[in-house]
PDB file of C-alpha atoms in Angstrom:
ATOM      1  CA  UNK A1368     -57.389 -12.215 -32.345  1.00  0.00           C
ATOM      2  CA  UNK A1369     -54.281 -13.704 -33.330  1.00  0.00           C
ATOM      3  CA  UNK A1370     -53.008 -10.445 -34.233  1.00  0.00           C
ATOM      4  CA  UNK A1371     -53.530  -9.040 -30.632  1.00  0.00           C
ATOM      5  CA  UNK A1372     -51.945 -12.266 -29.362  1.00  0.00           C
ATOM      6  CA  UNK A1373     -48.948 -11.352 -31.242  1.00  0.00           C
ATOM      7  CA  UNK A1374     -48.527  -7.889 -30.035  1.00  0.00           C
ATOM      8  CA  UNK A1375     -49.652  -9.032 -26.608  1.00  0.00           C
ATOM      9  CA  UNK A1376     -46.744 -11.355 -26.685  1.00  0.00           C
ATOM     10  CA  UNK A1377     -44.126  -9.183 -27.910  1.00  0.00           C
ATOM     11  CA  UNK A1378     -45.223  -6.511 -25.278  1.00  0.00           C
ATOM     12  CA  UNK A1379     -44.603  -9.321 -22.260  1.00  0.00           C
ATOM     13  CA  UNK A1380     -41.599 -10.303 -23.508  1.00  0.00           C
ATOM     14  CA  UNK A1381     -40.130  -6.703 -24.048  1.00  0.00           C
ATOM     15  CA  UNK A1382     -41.334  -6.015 -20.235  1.00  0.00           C
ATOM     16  CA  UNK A1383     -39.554  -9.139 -19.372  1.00  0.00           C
ATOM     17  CA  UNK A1384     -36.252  -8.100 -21.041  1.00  0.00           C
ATOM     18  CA  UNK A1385     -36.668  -4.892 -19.685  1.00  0.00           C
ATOM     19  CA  UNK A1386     -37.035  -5.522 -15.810  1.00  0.00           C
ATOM     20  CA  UNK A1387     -34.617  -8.558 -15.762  1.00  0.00           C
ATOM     21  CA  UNK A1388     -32.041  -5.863 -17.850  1.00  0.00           C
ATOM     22  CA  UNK A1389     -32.276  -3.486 -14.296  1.00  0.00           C
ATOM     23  CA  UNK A1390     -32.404  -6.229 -12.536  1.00  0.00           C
ATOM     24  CA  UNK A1391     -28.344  -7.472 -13.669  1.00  0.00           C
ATOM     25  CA  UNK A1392     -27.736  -3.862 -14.095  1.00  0.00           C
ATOM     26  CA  UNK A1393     -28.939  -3.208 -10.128  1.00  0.00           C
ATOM     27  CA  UNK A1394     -27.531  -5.850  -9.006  1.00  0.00           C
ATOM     28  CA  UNK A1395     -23.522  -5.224 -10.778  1.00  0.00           C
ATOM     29  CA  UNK A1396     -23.560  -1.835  -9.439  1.00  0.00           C
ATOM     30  CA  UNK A1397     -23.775  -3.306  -5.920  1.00  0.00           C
ATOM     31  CA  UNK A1398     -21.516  -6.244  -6.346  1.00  0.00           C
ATOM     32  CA  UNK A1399     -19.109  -3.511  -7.464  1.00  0.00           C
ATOM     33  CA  UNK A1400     -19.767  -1.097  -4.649  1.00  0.00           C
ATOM     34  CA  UNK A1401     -19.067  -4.336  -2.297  1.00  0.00           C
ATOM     35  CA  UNK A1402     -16.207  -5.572  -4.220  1.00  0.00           C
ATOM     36  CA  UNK A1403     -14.188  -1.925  -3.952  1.00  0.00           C
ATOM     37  CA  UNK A1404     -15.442  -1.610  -0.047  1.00  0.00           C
ATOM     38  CA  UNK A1405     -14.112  -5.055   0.374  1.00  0.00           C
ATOM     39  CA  UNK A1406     -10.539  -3.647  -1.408  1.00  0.00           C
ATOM     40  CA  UNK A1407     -10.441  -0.870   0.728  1.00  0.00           C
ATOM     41  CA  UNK A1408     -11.428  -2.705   4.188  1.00  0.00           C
ATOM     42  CA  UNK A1409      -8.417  -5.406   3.074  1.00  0.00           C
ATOM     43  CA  UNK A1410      -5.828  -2.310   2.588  1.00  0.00           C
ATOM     44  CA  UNK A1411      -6.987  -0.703   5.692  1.00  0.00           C
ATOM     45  CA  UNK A1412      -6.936  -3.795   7.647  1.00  0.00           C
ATOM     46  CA  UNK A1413      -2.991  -4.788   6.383  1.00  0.00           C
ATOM     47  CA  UNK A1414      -1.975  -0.889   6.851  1.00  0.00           C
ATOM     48  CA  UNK A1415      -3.570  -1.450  10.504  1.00  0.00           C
ATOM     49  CA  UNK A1416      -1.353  -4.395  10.676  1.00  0.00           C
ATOM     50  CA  UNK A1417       1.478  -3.099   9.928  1.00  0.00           C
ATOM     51  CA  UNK A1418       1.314  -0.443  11.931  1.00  0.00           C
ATOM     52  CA  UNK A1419       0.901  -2.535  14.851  1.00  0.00           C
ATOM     53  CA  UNK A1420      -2.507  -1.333  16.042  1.00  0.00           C
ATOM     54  CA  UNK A1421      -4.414  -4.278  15.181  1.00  0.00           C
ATOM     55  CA  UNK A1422      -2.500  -8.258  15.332  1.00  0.00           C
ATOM     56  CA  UNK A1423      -5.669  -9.831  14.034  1.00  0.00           C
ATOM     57  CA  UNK A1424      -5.736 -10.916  10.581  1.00  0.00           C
ATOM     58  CA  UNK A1425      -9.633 -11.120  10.158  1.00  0.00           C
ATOM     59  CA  UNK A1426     -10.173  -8.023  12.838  1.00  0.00           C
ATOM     60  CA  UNK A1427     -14.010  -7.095  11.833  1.00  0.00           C
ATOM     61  CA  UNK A1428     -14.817  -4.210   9.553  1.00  0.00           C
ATOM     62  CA  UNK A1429     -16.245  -2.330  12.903  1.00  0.00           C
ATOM     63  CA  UNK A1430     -12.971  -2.698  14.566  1.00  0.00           C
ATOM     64  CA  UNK A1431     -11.214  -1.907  11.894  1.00  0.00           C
ATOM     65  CA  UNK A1432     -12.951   1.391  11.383  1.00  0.00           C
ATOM     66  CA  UNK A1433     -13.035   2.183  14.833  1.00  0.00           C
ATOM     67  CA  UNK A1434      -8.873   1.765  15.113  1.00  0.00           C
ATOM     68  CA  UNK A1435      -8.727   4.073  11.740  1.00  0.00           C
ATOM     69  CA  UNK A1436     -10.241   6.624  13.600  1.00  0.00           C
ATOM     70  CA  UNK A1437      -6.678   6.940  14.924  1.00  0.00           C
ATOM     71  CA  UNK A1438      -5.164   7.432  11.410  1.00  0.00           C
ATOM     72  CA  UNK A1439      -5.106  10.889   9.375  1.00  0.00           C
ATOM     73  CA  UNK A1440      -4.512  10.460   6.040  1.00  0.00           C
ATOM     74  CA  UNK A1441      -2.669  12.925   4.062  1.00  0.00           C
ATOM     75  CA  UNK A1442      -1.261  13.285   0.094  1.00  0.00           C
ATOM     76  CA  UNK A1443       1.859  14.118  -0.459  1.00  0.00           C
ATOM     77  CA  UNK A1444       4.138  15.884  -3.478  1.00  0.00           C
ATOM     78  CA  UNK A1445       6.380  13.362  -3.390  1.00  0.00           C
ATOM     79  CA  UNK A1446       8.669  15.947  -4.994  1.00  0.00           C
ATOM     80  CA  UNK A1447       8.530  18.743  -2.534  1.00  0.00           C
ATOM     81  CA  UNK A1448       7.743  16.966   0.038  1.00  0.00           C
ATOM     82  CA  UNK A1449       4.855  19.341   0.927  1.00  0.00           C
ATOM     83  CA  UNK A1450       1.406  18.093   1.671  1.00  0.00           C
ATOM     84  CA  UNK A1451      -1.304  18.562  -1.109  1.00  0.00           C
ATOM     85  CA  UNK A1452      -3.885  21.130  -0.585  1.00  0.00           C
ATOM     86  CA  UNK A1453      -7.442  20.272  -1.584  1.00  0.00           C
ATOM     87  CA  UNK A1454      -6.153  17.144  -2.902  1.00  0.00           C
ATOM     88  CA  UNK A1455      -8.684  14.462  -4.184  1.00  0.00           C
ATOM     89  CA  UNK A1456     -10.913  12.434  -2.334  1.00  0.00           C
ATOM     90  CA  UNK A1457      -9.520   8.388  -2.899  1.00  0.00           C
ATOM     91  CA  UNK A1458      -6.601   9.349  -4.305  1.00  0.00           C
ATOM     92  CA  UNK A1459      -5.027   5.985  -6.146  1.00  0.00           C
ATOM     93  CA  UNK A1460      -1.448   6.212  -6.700  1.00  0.00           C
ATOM     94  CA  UNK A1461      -1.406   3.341  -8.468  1.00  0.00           C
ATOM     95  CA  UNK A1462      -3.497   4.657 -11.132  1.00  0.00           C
ATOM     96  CA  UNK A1463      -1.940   7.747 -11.422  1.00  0.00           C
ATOM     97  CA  UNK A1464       1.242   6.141 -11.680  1.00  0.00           C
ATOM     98  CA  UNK A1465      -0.150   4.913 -15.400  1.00  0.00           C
ATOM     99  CA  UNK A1466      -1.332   8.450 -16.510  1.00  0.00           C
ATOM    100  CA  UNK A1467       1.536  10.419 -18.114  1.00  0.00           C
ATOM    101  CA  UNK A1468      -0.112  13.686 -16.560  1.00  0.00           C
ATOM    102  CA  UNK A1469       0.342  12.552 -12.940  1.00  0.00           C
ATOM    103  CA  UNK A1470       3.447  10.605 -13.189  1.00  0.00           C
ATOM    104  CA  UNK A1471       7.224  10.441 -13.617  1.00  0.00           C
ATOM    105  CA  UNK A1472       9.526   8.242 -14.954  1.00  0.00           C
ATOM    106  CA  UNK A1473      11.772   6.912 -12.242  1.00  0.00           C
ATOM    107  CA  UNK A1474      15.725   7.813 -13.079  1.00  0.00           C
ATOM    108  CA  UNK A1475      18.346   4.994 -13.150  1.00  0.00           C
ATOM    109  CA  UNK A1476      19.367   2.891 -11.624  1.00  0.00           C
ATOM    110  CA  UNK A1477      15.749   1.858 -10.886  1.00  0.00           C
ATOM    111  CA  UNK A1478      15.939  -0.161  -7.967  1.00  0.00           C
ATOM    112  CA  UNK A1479      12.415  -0.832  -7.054  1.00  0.00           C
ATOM    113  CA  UNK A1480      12.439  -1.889 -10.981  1.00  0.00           C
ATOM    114  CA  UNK A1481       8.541  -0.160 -11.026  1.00  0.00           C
ATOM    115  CA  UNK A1482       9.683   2.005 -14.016  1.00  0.00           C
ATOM    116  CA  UNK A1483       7.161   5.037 -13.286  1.00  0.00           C
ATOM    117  CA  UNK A1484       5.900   6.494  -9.973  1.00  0.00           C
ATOM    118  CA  UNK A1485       2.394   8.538  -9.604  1.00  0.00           C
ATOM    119  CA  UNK A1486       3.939  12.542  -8.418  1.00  0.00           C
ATOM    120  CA  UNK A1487       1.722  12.507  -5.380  1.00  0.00           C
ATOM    121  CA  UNK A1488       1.616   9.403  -2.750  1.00  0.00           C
ATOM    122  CA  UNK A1489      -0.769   8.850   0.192  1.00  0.00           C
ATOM    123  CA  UNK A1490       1.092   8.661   3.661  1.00  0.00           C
ATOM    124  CA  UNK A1491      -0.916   7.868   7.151  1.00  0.00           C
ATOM    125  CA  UNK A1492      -0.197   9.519  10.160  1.00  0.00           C
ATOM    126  CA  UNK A1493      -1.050   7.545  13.496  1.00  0.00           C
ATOM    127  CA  UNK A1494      -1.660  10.252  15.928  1.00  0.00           C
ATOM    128  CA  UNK A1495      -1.418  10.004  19.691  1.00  0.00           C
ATOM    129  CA  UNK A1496      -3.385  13.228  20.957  1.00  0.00           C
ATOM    130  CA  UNK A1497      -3.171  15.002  18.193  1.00  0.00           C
ATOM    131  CA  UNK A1498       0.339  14.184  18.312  1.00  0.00           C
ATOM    132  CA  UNK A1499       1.944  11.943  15.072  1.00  0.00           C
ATOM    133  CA  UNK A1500       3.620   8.713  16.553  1.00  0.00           C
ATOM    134  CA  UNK A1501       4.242   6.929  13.895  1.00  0.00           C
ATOM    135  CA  UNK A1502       4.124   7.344   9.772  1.00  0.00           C
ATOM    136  CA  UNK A1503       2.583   4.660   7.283  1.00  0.00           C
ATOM    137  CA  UNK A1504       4.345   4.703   4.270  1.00  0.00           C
ATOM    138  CA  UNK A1505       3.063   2.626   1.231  1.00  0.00           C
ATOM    139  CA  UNK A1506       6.233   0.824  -1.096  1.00  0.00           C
ATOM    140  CA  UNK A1507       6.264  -1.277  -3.794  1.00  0.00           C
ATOM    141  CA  UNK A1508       8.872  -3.172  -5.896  1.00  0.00           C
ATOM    142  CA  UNK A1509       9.472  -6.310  -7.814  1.00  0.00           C
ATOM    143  CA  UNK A1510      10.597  -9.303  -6.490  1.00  0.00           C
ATOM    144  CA  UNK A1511      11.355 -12.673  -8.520  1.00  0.00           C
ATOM    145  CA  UNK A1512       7.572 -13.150 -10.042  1.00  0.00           C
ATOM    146  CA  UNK A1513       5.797 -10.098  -9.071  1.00  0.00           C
ATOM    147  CA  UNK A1514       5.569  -6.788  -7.865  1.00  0.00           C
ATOM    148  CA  UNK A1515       4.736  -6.076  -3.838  1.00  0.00           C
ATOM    149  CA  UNK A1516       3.073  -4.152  -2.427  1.00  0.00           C
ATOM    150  CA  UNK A1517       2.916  -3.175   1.190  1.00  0.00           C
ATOM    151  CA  UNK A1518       3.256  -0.738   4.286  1.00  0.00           C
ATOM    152  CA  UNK A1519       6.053   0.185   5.873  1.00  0.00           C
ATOM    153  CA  UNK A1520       5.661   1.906   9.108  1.00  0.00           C
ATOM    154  CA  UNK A1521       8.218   4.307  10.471  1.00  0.00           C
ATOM    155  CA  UNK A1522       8.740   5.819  14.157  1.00  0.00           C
ATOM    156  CA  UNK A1523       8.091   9.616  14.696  1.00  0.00           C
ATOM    157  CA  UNK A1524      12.161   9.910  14.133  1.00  0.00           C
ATOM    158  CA  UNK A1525      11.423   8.634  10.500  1.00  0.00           C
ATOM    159  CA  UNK A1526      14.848   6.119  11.138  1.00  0.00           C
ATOM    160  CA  UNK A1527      13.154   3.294  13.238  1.00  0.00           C
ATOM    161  CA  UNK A1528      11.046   0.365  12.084  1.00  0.00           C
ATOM    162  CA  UNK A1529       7.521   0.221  13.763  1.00  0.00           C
ATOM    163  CA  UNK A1530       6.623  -3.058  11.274  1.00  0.00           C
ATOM    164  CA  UNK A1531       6.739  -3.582   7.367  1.00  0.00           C
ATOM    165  CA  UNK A1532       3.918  -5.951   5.494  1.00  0.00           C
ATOM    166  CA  UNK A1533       3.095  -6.731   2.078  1.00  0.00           C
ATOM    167  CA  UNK A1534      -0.686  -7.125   1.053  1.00  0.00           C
ATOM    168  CA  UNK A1535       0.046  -7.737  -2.413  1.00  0.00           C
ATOM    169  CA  UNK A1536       2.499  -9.596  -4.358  1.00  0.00           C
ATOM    170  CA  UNK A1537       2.408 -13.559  -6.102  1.00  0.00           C
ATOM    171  CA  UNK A1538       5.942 -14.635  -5.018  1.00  0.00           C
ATOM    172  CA  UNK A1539       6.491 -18.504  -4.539  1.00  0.00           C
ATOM    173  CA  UNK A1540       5.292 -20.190  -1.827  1.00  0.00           C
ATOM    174  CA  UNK A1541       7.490 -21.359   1.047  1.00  0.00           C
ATOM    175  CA  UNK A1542      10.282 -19.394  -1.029  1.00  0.00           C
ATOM    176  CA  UNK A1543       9.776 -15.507  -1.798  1.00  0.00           C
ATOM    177  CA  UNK A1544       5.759 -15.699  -0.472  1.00  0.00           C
ATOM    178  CA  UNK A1545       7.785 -15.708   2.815  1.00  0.00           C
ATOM    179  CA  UNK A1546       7.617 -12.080   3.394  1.00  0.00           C
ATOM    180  CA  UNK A1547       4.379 -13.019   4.544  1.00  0.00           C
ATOM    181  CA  UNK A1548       5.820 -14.872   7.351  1.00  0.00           C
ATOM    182  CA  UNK A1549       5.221 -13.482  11.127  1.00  0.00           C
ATOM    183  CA  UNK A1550       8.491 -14.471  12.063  1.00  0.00           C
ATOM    184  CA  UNK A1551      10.623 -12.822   8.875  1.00  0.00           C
ATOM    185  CA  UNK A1552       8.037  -9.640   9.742  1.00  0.00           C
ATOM    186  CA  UNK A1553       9.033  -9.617  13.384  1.00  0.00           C
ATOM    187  CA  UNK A1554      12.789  -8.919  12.865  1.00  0.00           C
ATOM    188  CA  UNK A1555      11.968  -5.398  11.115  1.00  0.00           C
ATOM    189  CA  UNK A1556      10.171  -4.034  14.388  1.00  0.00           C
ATOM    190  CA  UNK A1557      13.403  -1.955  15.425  1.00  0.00           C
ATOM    191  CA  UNK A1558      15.442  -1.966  12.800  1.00  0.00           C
ATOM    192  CA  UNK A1559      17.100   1.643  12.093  1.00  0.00           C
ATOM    193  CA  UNK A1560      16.774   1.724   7.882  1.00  0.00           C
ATOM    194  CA  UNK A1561      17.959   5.196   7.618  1.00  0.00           C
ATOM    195  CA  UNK A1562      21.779   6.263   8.899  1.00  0.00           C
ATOM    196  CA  UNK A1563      22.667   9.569  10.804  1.00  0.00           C
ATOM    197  CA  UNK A1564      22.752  11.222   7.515  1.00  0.00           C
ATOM    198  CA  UNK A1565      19.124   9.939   7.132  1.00  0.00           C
ATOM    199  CA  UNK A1566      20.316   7.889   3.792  1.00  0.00           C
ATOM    200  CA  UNK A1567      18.921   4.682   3.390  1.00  0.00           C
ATOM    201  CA  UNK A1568      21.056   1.698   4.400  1.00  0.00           C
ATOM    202  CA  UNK A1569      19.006  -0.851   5.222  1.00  0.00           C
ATOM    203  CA  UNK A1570      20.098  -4.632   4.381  1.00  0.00           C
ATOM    204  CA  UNK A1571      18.763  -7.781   3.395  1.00  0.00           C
ATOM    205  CA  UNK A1572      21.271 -10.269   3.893  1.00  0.00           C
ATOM    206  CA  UNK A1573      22.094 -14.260   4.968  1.00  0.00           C
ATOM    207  CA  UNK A1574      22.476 -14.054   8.737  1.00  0.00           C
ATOM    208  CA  UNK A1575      21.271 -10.328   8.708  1.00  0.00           C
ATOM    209  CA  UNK A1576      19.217 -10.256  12.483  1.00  0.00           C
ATOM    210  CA  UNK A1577      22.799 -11.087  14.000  1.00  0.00           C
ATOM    211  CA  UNK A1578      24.635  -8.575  11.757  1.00  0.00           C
ATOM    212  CA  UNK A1579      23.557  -5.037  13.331  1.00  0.00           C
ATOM    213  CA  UNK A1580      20.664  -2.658  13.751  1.00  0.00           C
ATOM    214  CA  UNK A1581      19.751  -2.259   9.805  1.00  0.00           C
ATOM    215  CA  UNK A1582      19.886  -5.732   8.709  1.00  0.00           C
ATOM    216  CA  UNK A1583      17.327  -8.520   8.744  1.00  0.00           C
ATOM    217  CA  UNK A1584      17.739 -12.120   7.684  1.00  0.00           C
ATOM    218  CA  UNK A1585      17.416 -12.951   3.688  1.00  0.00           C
ATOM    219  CA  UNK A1586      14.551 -15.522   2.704  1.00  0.00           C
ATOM    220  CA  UNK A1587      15.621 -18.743   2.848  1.00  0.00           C
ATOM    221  CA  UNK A1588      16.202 -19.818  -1.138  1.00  0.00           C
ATOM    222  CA  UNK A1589      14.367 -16.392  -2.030  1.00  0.00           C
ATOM    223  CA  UNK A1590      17.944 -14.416  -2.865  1.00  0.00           C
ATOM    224  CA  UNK A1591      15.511 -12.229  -5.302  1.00  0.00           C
ATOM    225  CA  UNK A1592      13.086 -12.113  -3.270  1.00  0.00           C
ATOM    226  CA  UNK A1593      15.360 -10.954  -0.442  1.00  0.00           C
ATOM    227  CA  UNK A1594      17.244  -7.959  -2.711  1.00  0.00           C
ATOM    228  CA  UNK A1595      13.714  -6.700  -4.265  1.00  0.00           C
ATOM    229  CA  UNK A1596      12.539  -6.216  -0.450  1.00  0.00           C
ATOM    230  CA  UNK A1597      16.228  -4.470   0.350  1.00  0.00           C
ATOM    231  CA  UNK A1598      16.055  -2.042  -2.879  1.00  0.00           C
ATOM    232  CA  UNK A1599      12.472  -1.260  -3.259  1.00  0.00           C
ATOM    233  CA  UNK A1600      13.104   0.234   0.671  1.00  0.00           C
ATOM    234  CA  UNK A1601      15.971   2.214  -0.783  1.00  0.00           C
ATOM    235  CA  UNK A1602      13.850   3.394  -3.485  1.00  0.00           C
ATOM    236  CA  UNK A1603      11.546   4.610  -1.434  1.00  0.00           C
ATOM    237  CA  UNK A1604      13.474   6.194   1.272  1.00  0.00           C
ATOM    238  CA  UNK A1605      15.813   7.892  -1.226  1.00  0.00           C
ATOM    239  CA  UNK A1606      15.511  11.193  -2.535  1.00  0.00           C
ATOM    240  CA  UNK A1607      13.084   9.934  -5.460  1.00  0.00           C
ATOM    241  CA  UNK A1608      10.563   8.873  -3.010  1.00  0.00           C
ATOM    242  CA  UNK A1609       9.800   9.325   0.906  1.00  0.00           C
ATOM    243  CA  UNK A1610      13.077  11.283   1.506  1.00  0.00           C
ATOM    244  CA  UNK A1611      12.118  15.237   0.954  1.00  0.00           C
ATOM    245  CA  UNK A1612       8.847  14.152   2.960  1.00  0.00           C
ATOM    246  CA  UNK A1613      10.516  12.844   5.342  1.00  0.00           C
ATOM    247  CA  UNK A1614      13.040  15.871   5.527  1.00  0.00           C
ATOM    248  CA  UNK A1615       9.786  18.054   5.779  1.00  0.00           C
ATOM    249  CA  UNK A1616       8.581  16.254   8.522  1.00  0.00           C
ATOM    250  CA  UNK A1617      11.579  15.764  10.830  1.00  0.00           C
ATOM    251  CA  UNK A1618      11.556  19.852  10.281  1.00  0.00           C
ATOM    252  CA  UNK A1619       7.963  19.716  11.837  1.00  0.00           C
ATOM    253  CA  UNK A1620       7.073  22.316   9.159  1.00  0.00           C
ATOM    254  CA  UNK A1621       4.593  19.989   7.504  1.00  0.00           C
TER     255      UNK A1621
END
């Protein structure tokens, strides 16, 4: 009897073990599942943002969706300039910036100071009728503290600022943090970043709004700050980033 009350026991408690084992294992699965679709709703939502077609901060995931609907997303060679055919679904750039097999080592000087870049980048189109208005361009680059990242979205003429805003980045508060600021955002809308050559020559600079057309006022006590915004934008306008896309696309071959 004692003997069966043994095995009996062990039996419950290896059931036990067993069930609450799925159980946690169930249960991370769909905390991940909800973690990454609560990643991707955030970039969506600050891509949206940027862009201009949403102004709400905590716009709902269905109105979010439904304004995305608006949005064709495309991978690009960064190299060529070309679109990728047949590319992955969820490309990360990001990621493949950290895999020697899908990434490059950016030449000096490196402004953006992000050392390697993935070889393919996602780019958004925002289509009016089937018609591209405006292009969604993700950047990055460091600043004082941290890297940011962010969108930068460009008028159909590739030149003109539509908006730029970082989603990413642990700069100081009240100092560098202030590229989160409405009002700092604001003074991009307009801005022409590329010159009639279509080089980069956007400035960040003390005074900058009052100063011309590619200029925007430097972050009060955030000089860093201020120049990692300015060259990470040259980065990624310049020939080692957006630039042959952007070629390709003024072409309207792509």
């Amino acid at each position: 009897m004692q003997v069966n009350s043994w095995y009996g026991t062990i039996i419950v408690a290896f059931l036990l073990c067993l069930v609450c084992s799925v159980v946690v294992s169930t249960t991370a699965v769909k905390l991940k599942e909800e973690q990454k679709a609560n990643v991707e709703l955030d970039i969506k939502r600050n891509l949206l943002l940027s862009s201009g077609l949403i102004t709400d901060k905590k716009a709902s995931r269905n109105t979010v969706e439904e304004k995305f609907k608006n949005v064709e997303t495309k991978v690009v060679d960064l190299e060529t300039g070309q679109y990728v055919e047949n590319s992955p679904q969820n490309f990360d750039a990001r990621k493949a910036a950290k895999d020697p097999k899908m990434s490059v080592e950016v030449p000096s000087p490196d402004k953006a100071k992000i050392k390697n870049r993935s070889k393919w980048a996602t780019v958004y189109l925002i289509e009016d009728g089937g018609v591209p208005v405006s292009l969604v361009l993700p950047v990055s680059g460091y600043g004082l503290w941290s890297t940011l990242y962010g969108f930068l979205t460009l008028d159909a003429d590739t030149r003109t600022v539509k908006g730029l805003g970082f989603y990413e980045h642990a700069e100081t508060p009240g100092l560098g943090g202030e590229v989160d600021n409405p009002k700092w955002k604001a003074q991009w809308n307009g801005k022409v970043i590329l010159d009639k050559n279509y080089q980069p020559n956007v400035r960040v600079e003390k005074n900058g709004n009052d100063k011309g057309k590619n200029s925007v006022d430097a972050l009060s006590g955030a000089t860093i700050t201020s120049r990692g915004v300015e060259n990470l934008l040259h980065y990624w306008l310049g020939d080692h980033g957006y630039g042959p896309f952007l070629a390709e696309f003024r072409k309207g071959e792509i």
